[in-house]
Tab-separated table of C-alpha atoms in Angstrom:
chain	number	residue	atom	x	y	z
A	799	UNK	CA	-1.122	3.814	9.037
A	800	UNK	CA	-1.665	7.621	8.957
A	801	UNK	CA	2.107	8.268	8.798
A	802	UNK	CA	2.449	5.861	5.838
A	803	UNK	CA	-0.530	7.263	3.940
A	804	UNK	CA	0.836	10.771	4.418
A	805	UNK	CA	4.304	9.720	3.043
A	806	UNK	CA	2.557	8.208	-0.028
A	807	UNK	CA	0.490	11.404	-0.562
A	808	UNK	CA	3.554	13.633	-0.261
A	809	UNK	CA	5.487	11.538	-2.796
A	810	UNK	CA	2.580	11.884	-5.265
A	811	UNK	CA	2.014	15.556	-4.728
A	812	UNK	CA	2.699	18.181	-7.362
A	813	UNK	CA	5.178	19.712	-4.888
A	814	UNK	CA	7.433	16.652	-5.183
A	815	UNK	CA	7.217	16.827	-8.992
A	816	UNK	CA	8.446	20.412	-8.707
A	817	UNK	CA	11.242	19.269	-6.445
A	818	UNK	CA	12.357	16.679	-8.940
A	819	UNK	CA	12.454	19.275	-11.720
A	820	UNK	CA	14.522	21.496	-9.424
A	821	UNK	CA	16.891	18.654	-8.728
A	822	UNK	CA	17.287	17.967	-12.395
A	823	UNK	CA	18.121	21.578	-13.125
A	824	UNK	CA	20.522	21.666	-10.234
A	825	UNK	CA	22.312	18.523	-11.481
A	826	UNK	CA	22.437	20.151	-15.055
A	827	UNK	CA	23.932	23.359	-13.608
A	828	UNK	CA	26.415	21.398	-11.535
A	829	UNK	CA	27.632	19.449	-14.602
A	830	UNK	CA	27.875	22.703	-16.594
A	831	UNK	CA	29.863	24.312	-13.816
A	832	UNK	CA	32.196	21.382	-13.517
A	833	UNK	CA	32.901	21.454	-17.200
A	834	UNK	CA	33.686	25.164	-17.019
A	835	UNK	CA	36.046	24.572	-14.106
A	836	UNK	CA	37.823	21.804	-16.016
A	837	UNK	CA	38.219	23.840	-19.263
A	838	UNK	CA	38.975	27.275	-17.775
A	839	UNK	CA	41.068	26.382	-14.738
A	840	UNK	CA	42.252	22.755	-14.468
A	841	UNK	CA	43.325	22.190	-18.076
A	842	UNK	CA	45.272	25.517	-18.394
A	843	UNK	CA	46.970	24.744	-15.026
A	844	UNK	CA	48.079	21.344	-16.276
A	845	UNK	CA	50.173	23.241	-18.898
A	846	UNK	CA	49.909	20.445	-21.585
A	847	UNK	CA	50.383	17.531	-19.288
A	848	UNK	CA	46.752	16.406	-19.399
A	849	UNK	CA	44.279	15.075	-21.802
A	850	UNK	CA	40.705	16.314	-21.759
A	851	UNK	CA	38.239	13.454	-21.100
A	852	UNK	CA	35.230	13.778	-23.469
A	853	UNK	CA	33.506	10.493	-22.628
A	854	UNK	CA	33.961	8.065	-19.679
A	855	UNK	CA	31.598	5.455	-18.535
A	856	UNK	CA	31.440	1.955	-17.120
A	857	UNK	CA	28.915	-0.015	-19.269
A	858	UNK	CA	27.475	-3.477	-18.649
A	859	UNK	CA	28.967	-3.436	-15.206
A	860	UNK	CA	32.574	-4.240	-16.043
A	861	UNK	CA	33.642	-2.452	-19.327
A	862	UNK	CA	35.327	0.940	-19.150
A	863	UNK	CA	34.790	3.038	-22.213
A	864	UNK	CA	36.965	6.091	-22.544
A	865	UNK	CA	37.738	8.835	-25.102
A	866	UNK	CA	39.983	11.753	-24.512
A	867	UNK	CA	41.636	14.530	-26.618
A	868	UNK	CA	45.352	14.926	-26.439
A	869	UNK	CA	46.824	18.316	-25.814
A	870	UNK	CA	48.492	20.084	-28.897
A	871	UNK	CA	52.220	19.359	-29.411
A	872	UNK	CA	52.316	16.042	-27.602
A	873	UNK	CA	54.708	13.799	-29.523
A	874	UNK	CA	53.112	10.497	-30.764
A	875	UNK	CA	54.947	7.787	-32.660
A	876	UNK	CA	54.070	7.307	-36.208
A	877	UNK	CA	50.708	9.176	-36.732
A	878	UNK	CA	48.903	8.641	-40.019
A	879	UNK	CA	48.377	12.025	-41.771
A	880	UNK	CA	45.538	10.450	-43.911
A	881	UNK	CA	43.117	10.896	-41.032
A	882	UNK	CA	42.514	7.235	-40.617
A	883	UNK	CA	42.861	5.250	-37.401
A	884	UNK	CA	46.278	5.442	-36.123
A	885	UNK	CA	45.956	2.744	-33.446
A	886	UNK	CA	48.158	-0.159	-32.429
A	887	UNK	CA	46.556	-3.576	-31.629
A	888	UNK	CA	43.515	-3.356	-29.405
A	889	UNK	CA	44.603	-5.651	-26.560
A	890	UNK	CA	44.162	-5.276	-22.774
A	891	UNK	CA	46.666	-6.270	-20.184
A	892	UNK	CA	49.591	-4.905	-18.086
A	893	UNK	CA	51.949	-4.815	-21.074
A	894	UNK	CA	49.784	-5.280	-24.071
A	895	UNK	CA	51.331	-6.248	-27.446
A	896	UNK	CA	50.048	-7.433	-30.826
A	897	UNK	CA	48.631	-11.020	-31.187
A	898	UNK	CA	51.698	-12.294	-32.942
A	899	UNK	CA	54.267	-10.573	-30.737
A	900	UNK	CA	54.553	-7.476	-32.907
A	901	UNK	CA	55.113	-3.969	-31.715
A	902	UNK	CA	53.181	-2.776	-28.602
A	903	UNK	CA	50.242	-0.351	-28.911
A	904	UNK	CA	51.177	3.264	-29.135
A	905	UNK	CA	48.891	4.333	-26.224
A	906	UNK	CA	47.912	2.836	-22.946
A	907	UNK	CA	45.460	3.697	-20.219
A	908	UNK	CA	47.190	3.685	-16.833
A	909	UNK	CA	45.501	2.498	-13.629
A	910	UNK	CA	47.338	3.873	-10.670
A	911	UNK	CA	46.886	2.931	-7.045
A	912	UNK	CA	49.751	3.781	-4.734
A	913	UNK	CA	52.824	2.155	-6.283
A	914	UNK	CA	50.796	-0.175	-8.456
A	915	UNK	CA	50.533	0.676	-12.155
A	916	UNK	CA	48.489	-1.386	-14.642
A	917	UNK	CA	48.517	-0.707	-18.357
A	918	UNK	CA	45.743	-1.461	-20.827
A	919	UNK	CA	46.022	-0.896	-24.532
A	920	UNK	CA	44.217	2.063	-26.151
A	921	UNK	CA	43.810	3.382	-29.772
A	922	UNK	CA	45.038	6.682	-31.289
A	923	UNK	CA	42.702	8.372	-33.760
A	924	UNK	CA	43.250	11.522	-35.849
A	925	UNK	CA	40.190	13.757	-35.708
A	926	UNK	CA	38.917	15.831	-38.768
A	927	UNK	CA	40.238	19.027	-37.063
A	928	UNK	CA	43.678	17.602	-36.899
A	929	UNK	CA	43.558	16.834	-33.116
A	930	UNK	CA	44.497	13.355	-31.868
A	931	UNK	CA	42.212	11.362	-29.575
A	932	UNK	CA	42.728	8.255	-27.461
A	933	UNK	CA	39.956	5.736	-27.181
A	934	UNK	CA	39.921	2.633	-25.155
A	935	UNK	CA	37.500	-0.236	-24.233
A	936	UNK	CA	38.829	-2.094	-21.093
A	937	UNK	CA	37.459	-5.088	-19.498
A	938	UNK	CA	37.764	-4.708	-15.655
A	939	UNK	CA	38.713	-7.707	-13.492
A	940	UNK	CA	41.236	-10.383	-13.823
A	941	UNK	CA	38.761	-13.145	-12.951
A	942	UNK	CA	36.686	-12.329	-16.057
A	943	UNK	CA	39.777	-12.040	-18.365
A	944	UNK	CA	40.345	-8.288	-18.008
A	945	UNK	CA	42.919	-6.002	-16.351
A	946	UNK	CA	43.766	-6.999	-12.657
A	947	UNK	CA	42.358	-4.039	-10.944
A	948	UNK	CA	41.365	-4.772	-7.432
A	949	UNK	CA	39.024	-3.222	-4.838
A	950	UNK	CA	39.812	0.397	-3.892
A	951	UNK	CA	40.482	3.741	-5.709
A	952	UNK	CA	42.404	3.925	-9.025
A	953	UNK	CA	43.539	7.165	-10.670
A	954	UNK	CA	43.422	7.001	-14.350
A	955	UNK	CA	46.123	8.421	-16.856
A	956	UNK	CA	47.614	7.877	-20.278
A	957	UNK	CA	50.944	6.559	-21.415
A	958	UNK	CA	51.982	7.335	-25.104
A	959	UNK	CA	54.835	5.999	-27.142
A	960	UNK	CA	56.660	9.129	-28.379
A	961	UNK	CA	59.347	7.358	-30.370
A	962	UNK	CA	61.962	7.942	-27.655
A	963	UNK	CA	63.000	5.609	-24.866
A	964	UNK	CA	60.928	7.531	-22.251
A	965	UNK	CA	57.107	7.323	-22.811
A	966	UNK	CA	54.944	10.433	-22.503
A	967	UNK	CA	52.648	10.224	-19.427
A	968	UNK	CA	49.510	12.403	-19.267
A	969	UNK	CA	46.881	12.964	-16.643
A	970	UNK	CA	43.198	12.457	-17.513
A	971	UNK	CA	41.173	15.452	-16.351
A	972	UNK	CA	37.433	15.684	-16.520
A	973	UNK	CA	34.829	13.112	-15.840
A	974	UNK	CA	33.211	13.088	-19.381
A	975	UNK	CA	29.912	11.810	-17.705
A	976	UNK	CA	27.277	11.582	-20.537
A	977	UNK	CA	23.768	12.882	-20.086
A	978	UNK	CA	21.326	9.980	-20.232
A	979	UNK	CA	17.770	10.988	-20.893
A	980	UNK	CA	16.214	7.686	-21.999
A	981	UNK	CA	14.792	4.791	-19.991
A	982	UNK	CA	18.175	3.247	-19.229
A	983	UNK	CA	21.257	4.247	-17.392
A	984	UNK	CA	24.821	2.771	-17.173
A	985	UNK	CA	25.002	-0.443	-15.239
A	986	UNK	CA	27.736	-0.065	-12.648
A	987	UNK	CA	27.442	-3.487	-11.018
A	988	UNK	CA	29.044	-6.389	-12.702
A	989	UNK	CA	26.553	-9.184	-13.161
A	990	UNK	CA	29.233	-11.936	-13.011
A	991	UNK	CA	31.195	-10.724	-9.986
A	992	UNK	CA	28.880	-8.259	-8.241
A	993	UNK	CA	31.618	-5.752	-7.916
A	994	UNK	CA	30.570	-2.073	-8.310
A	995	UNK	CA	32.448	0.367	-10.486
A	996	UNK	CA	31.955	4.179	-10.198
A	997	UNK	CA	33.799	6.873	-12.085
A	998	UNK	CA	34.410	10.171	-10.377
A	999	UNK	CA	36.974	12.943	-9.979
A	1000	UNK	CA	39.836	13.552	-7.537
A	1001	UNK	CA	39.950	16.959	-5.806
A	1002	UNK	CA	42.451	17.934	-8.675
A	1003	UNK	CA	39.951	16.952	-11.332
A	1004	UNK	CA	41.676	13.779	-12.422
A	1005	UNK	CA	39.559	10.793	-13.478
A	1006	UNK	CA	39.161	8.158	-10.814
A	1007	UNK	CA	37.712	4.724	-10.759
A	1008	UNK	CA	36.308	3.316	-7.441
A	1009	UNK	CA	35.757	-0.351	-7.125
A	1010	UNK	CA	33.564	-1.530	-4.238
A	1011	UNK	CA	32.936	-5.194	-3.111
A	1012	UNK	CA	29.802	-7.065	-4.006
A	1013	UNK	CA	26.817	-6.813	-1.827
A	1014	UNK	CA	24.250	-9.587	-1.294
A	1015	UNK	CA	21.011	-9.189	-3.212
A	1016	UNK	CA	17.950	-11.408	-4.142
A	1017	UNK	CA	17.054	-11.253	-7.776
A	1018	UNK	CA	13.701	-12.446	-9.193
A	1019	UNK	CA	14.119	-15.004	-11.974
A	1020	UNK	CA	10.483	-15.697	-12.651
A	1021	UNK	CA	7.025	-15.249	-11.189
A	1022	UNK	CA	4.671	-18.427	-11.841
A	1023	UNK	CA	1.047	-18.083	-11.808
A	1024	UNK	CA	-1.427	-20.547	-10.579
A	1025	UNK	CA	-5.185	-20.496	-9.626
A	1026	UNK	CA	-4.365	-21.013	-5.979
A	1027	UNK	CA	-1.358	-18.591	-5.717
A	1028	UNK	CA	2.106	-18.141	-7.046
A	1029	UNK	CA	5.652	-19.286	-6.814
A	1030	UNK	CA	8.587	-16.892	-7.085
A	1031	UNK	CA	11.864	-18.155	-8.367
A	1032	UNK	CA	14.743	-16.027	-7.089
A	1033	UNK	CA	18.546	-16.222	-6.867
A	1034	UNK	CA	20.702	-14.797	-4.079
A	1035	UNK	CA	23.960	-13.262	-5.184
A	1036	UNK	CA	26.827	-11.695	-3.222
A	1037	UNK	CA	29.385	-12.850	-0.719
A	1038	UNK	CA	28.886	-16.333	0.732
A	1039	UNK	CA	25.592	-16.960	-0.980
A	1040	UNK	CA	26.366	-20.322	-2.534
A	1041	UNK	CA	24.125	-22.870	-0.858
A	1042	UNK	CA	26.534	-25.750	-0.576
A	1043	UNK	CA	25.118	-27.524	2.455
A	1044	UNK	CA	23.374	-24.328	3.500
A	1045	UNK	CA	20.066	-24.225	5.298
A	1046	UNK	CA	17.258	-23.093	2.909
A	1047	UNK	CA	16.434	-19.491	3.249
A	1048	UNK	CA	13.307	-18.302	5.008
A	1049	UNK	CA	11.243	-15.841	2.958
A	1050	UNK	CA	9.026	-13.294	4.780
A	1051	UNK	CA	5.772	-12.297	3.046
A	1052	UNK	CA	5.027	-8.800	4.413
A	1053	UNK	CA	1.728	-7.066	4.054
A	1054	UNK	CA	2.429	-3.328	4.236
A	1055	UNK	CA	-0.768	-1.793	5.520
A	1056	UNK	CA	-1.529	-4.177	8.281
A	1057	UNK	CA	2.111	-5.071	9.047
A	1058	UNK	CA	1.324	-8.740	8.653
A	1059	UNK	CA	4.408	-10.997	8.382
A	1060	UNK	CA	4.192	-14.633	7.245
A	1061	UNK	CA	7.169	-16.958	6.809
A	1062	UNK	CA	7.785	-19.644	4.224
A	1063	UNK	CA	10.749	-21.842	3.656
A	1064	UNK	CA	12.260	-21.821	0.167
A	1065	UNK	CA	13.235	-24.869	-1.675
A	1066	UNK	CA	16.340	-25.356	-3.789
A	1067	UNK	CA	16.345	-25.459	-7.577
A	1068	UNK	CA	18.543	-28.383	-8.937
A	1069	UNK	CA	20.265	-26.445	-11.802
A	1070	UNK	CA	21.607	-23.500	-9.916
A	1071	UNK	CA	23.521	-23.332	-6.622
A	1072	UNK	CA	22.248	-19.841	-5.919
A	1073	UNK	CA	18.610	-20.322	-7.017
A	1074	UNK	CA	15.491	-21.090	-4.914
A	1075	UNK	CA	11.683	-21.294	-5.169
A	1076	UNK	CA	9.253	-19.961	-2.662
A	1077	UNK	CA	5.546	-21.117	-3.070
A	1078	UNK	CA	2.874	-18.729	-1.748
A	1079	UNK	CA	-0.584	-20.292	-1.387
A	1080	UNK	CA	-2.319	-16.917	-1.699
A	1081	UNK	CA	-5.742	-18.533	-1.839
A	1082	UNK	CA	-5.284	-19.498	1.765
A	1083	UNK	CA	-3.477	-16.343	2.974
A	1084	UNK	CA	-5.483	-13.516	1.516
A	1085	UNK	CA	-7.946	-11.474	3.448
A	1086	UNK	CA	-10.573	-10.696	0.982
A	1087	UNK	CA	-12.200	-7.818	2.850
A	1088	UNK	CA	-9.737	-5.207	1.483
A	1089	UNK	CA	-6.938	-4.626	-0.966
A	1090	UNK	CA	-3.625	-5.923	0.173
A	1091	UNK	CA	-0.029	-5.229	-0.993
A	1092	UNK	CA	2.645	-7.888	-0.191
A	1093	UNK	CA	6.286	-7.692	-0.514
A	1094	UNK	CA	8.920	-10.459	-0.043
A	1095	UNK	CA	12.234	-10.401	1.642
A	1096	UNK	CA	14.876	-13.011	2.567
A	1097	UNK	CA	15.526	-13.407	6.271
A	1098	UNK	CA	19.151	-13.002	7.338
A	1099	UNK	CA	21.108	-16.106	7.903
A	1100	UNK	CA	23.260	-17.139	10.980
A	1101	UNK	CA	25.811	-14.405	10.214
A	1102	UNK	CA	23.192	-11.664	10.554
A	1103	UNK	CA	22.758	-8.662	8.338
A	1104	UNK	CA	19.724	-6.927	6.856
A	1105	UNK	CA	16.910	-8.666	5.204
A	1106	UNK	CA	17.148	-8.848	1.318
A	1107	UNK	CA	14.188	-7.488	-0.605
A	1108	UNK	CA	13.410	-9.906	-3.455
A	1109	UNK	CA	13.116	-7.931	-6.673
A	1110	UNK	CA	14.928	-6.812	-9.728
A	1111	UNK	CA	17.980	-4.846	-8.646
A	1112	UNK	CA	20.772	-5.867	-11.032
A	1113	UNK	CA	19.382	-3.873	-14.103
A	1114	UNK	CA	20.052	-0.695	-16.078
A	1115	UNK	CA	16.578	0.800	-15.917
A	1116	UNK	CA	15.794	4.201	-14.589
A	1117	UNK	CA	12.173	3.173	-13.643
A	1118	UNK	CA	11.803	-0.642	-13.318
A	1119	UNK	CA	8.152	-0.026	-12.249
A	1120	UNK	CA	7.219	1.462	-15.655
A	1121	UNK	CA	9.341	-0.947	-17.743
A	1122	UNK	CA	8.997	-4.296	-15.919
A	1123	UNK	CA	5.196	-5.120	-15.957
A	1124	UNK	CA	4.498	-8.817	-15.223
A	1125	UNK	CA	1.058	-9.950	-16.270
A	1126	UNK	CA	-1.901	-9.899	-13.866
A	1127	UNK	CA	-3.651	-13.177	-12.837
A	1128	UNK	CA	-6.505	-14.284	-10.741
A	1129	UNK	CA	-6.584	-16.584	-7.673
A	1130	UNK	CA	-9.592	-17.936	-5.823
A	1131	UNK	CA	-9.714	-17.459	-2.041
A	1132	UNK	CA	-11.040	-19.971	0.496
A	1133	UNK	CA	-14.253	-18.080	0.751
A	1134	UNK	CA	-14.864	-18.317	-3.022
A	1135	UNK	CA	-13.937	-14.718	-3.715
A	1136	UNK	CA	-11.829	-14.165	-6.861
A	1137	UNK	CA	-8.848	-11.953	-6.234
A	1138	UNK	CA	-6.813	-10.146	-8.832
A	1139	UNK	CA	-3.111	-10.429	-8.257
A	1140	UNK	CA	-0.906	-7.766	-10.010
A	1141	UNK	CA	2.910	-8.210	-9.659
A	1142	UNK	CA	4.762	-4.956	-9.830
A	1143	UNK	CA	8.046	-3.403	-8.844
A	1144	UNK	CA	8.826	-0.368	-6.736
A	1145	UNK	CA	11.192	2.428	-7.730
A	1146	UNK	CA	13.982	0.571	-5.807
A	1147	UNK	CA	13.144	-2.603	-7.793
A	1148	UNK	CA	11.440	-4.481	-4.981
A	1149	UNK	CA	8.769	-6.999	-6.064
A	1150	UNK	CA	5.132	-6.368	-4.776
A	1151	UNK	CA	2.046	-8.386	-5.155
A	1152	UNK	CA	-1.013	-6.117	-5.206
A	1153	UNK	CA	-4.206	-8.272	-4.436
A	1154	UNK	CA	-7.505	-6.663	-5.142
A	1155	UNK	CA	-10.805	-8.668	-4.379
A	1156	UNK	CA	-13.297	-8.739	-7.208
A	1157	UNK	CA	-16.855	-7.695	-6.376
A	1158	UNK	CA	-18.363	-10.041	-8.827
A	1159	UNK	CA	-18.310	-13.696	-8.521
A	1160	UNK	CA	-16.679	-14.404	-11.900
A	1161	UNK	CA	-13.018	-14.466	-12.485
């Protein structure tokens, strides 16, 4: 109890706020230093064989967005001197071409892993200062209609149609990571497949995409309110989570302060093979002598593993606790005490039920 209270006090102390400020400044300094390294060392060393990444991010969990500036003097077939878009058809695939079989796009993004090369169409654009940029929006994953990239590390590059039989191939140097200061951040986990996509740099500064397998997670679908308690609807995603003939999961209701653990069996929802409902009769479970904070977790199945915290994990929020604020409600305990139940989410997105007894006898 003392150790946990000390940890909470430390996290809320002004010293930790100073630490967070220092970490933010350190991250900004690291990003600035990395950009200086790319522009002053890596790009000159490439000697015109690399494009400078200006923006690169995986948005919505499975869409790569990329923008890079081509080095001066790189031959590109058929640029438009008017300053308009000089792109070919915007089609993704190993060998993209126009919708009616016309000429292929003039630029492609290359995904390279060992001896495997996958091409996805990109667009060329003439900038106002006369430079040419390459822009691409690429759906990742063959099973969702995108490029067939698989798990592992992929180095990214460019391939340009120069008008000659041999295309021009360029490295992509620099991460181009944008600075996000708002309430959201890029979502790197695909909501359909669960695969995780992360952009980074190789030791030589080349842009690299790392694709990791899906991990199991338990996501809150809805929190139902009742005068006697609550029911939480949740879905379990990840490897081997479909319930075809599976035993219903056991949900543990854990009280943090007193280390109380109560178990309840979830029941299936008919419309979704991954969804379940757990009913919590809080009116019978609550100790009305003090405030209690309960969390929920799914007990590992026969194959073992770690318990899954039920919460909101597949989101793009920086602070789910501040943004996701389910309404409070009141339940009546067996001794007649009215208890206010406040659902909330932790910084990691885990659901908590904060139960506070009312001193008065009215709800």
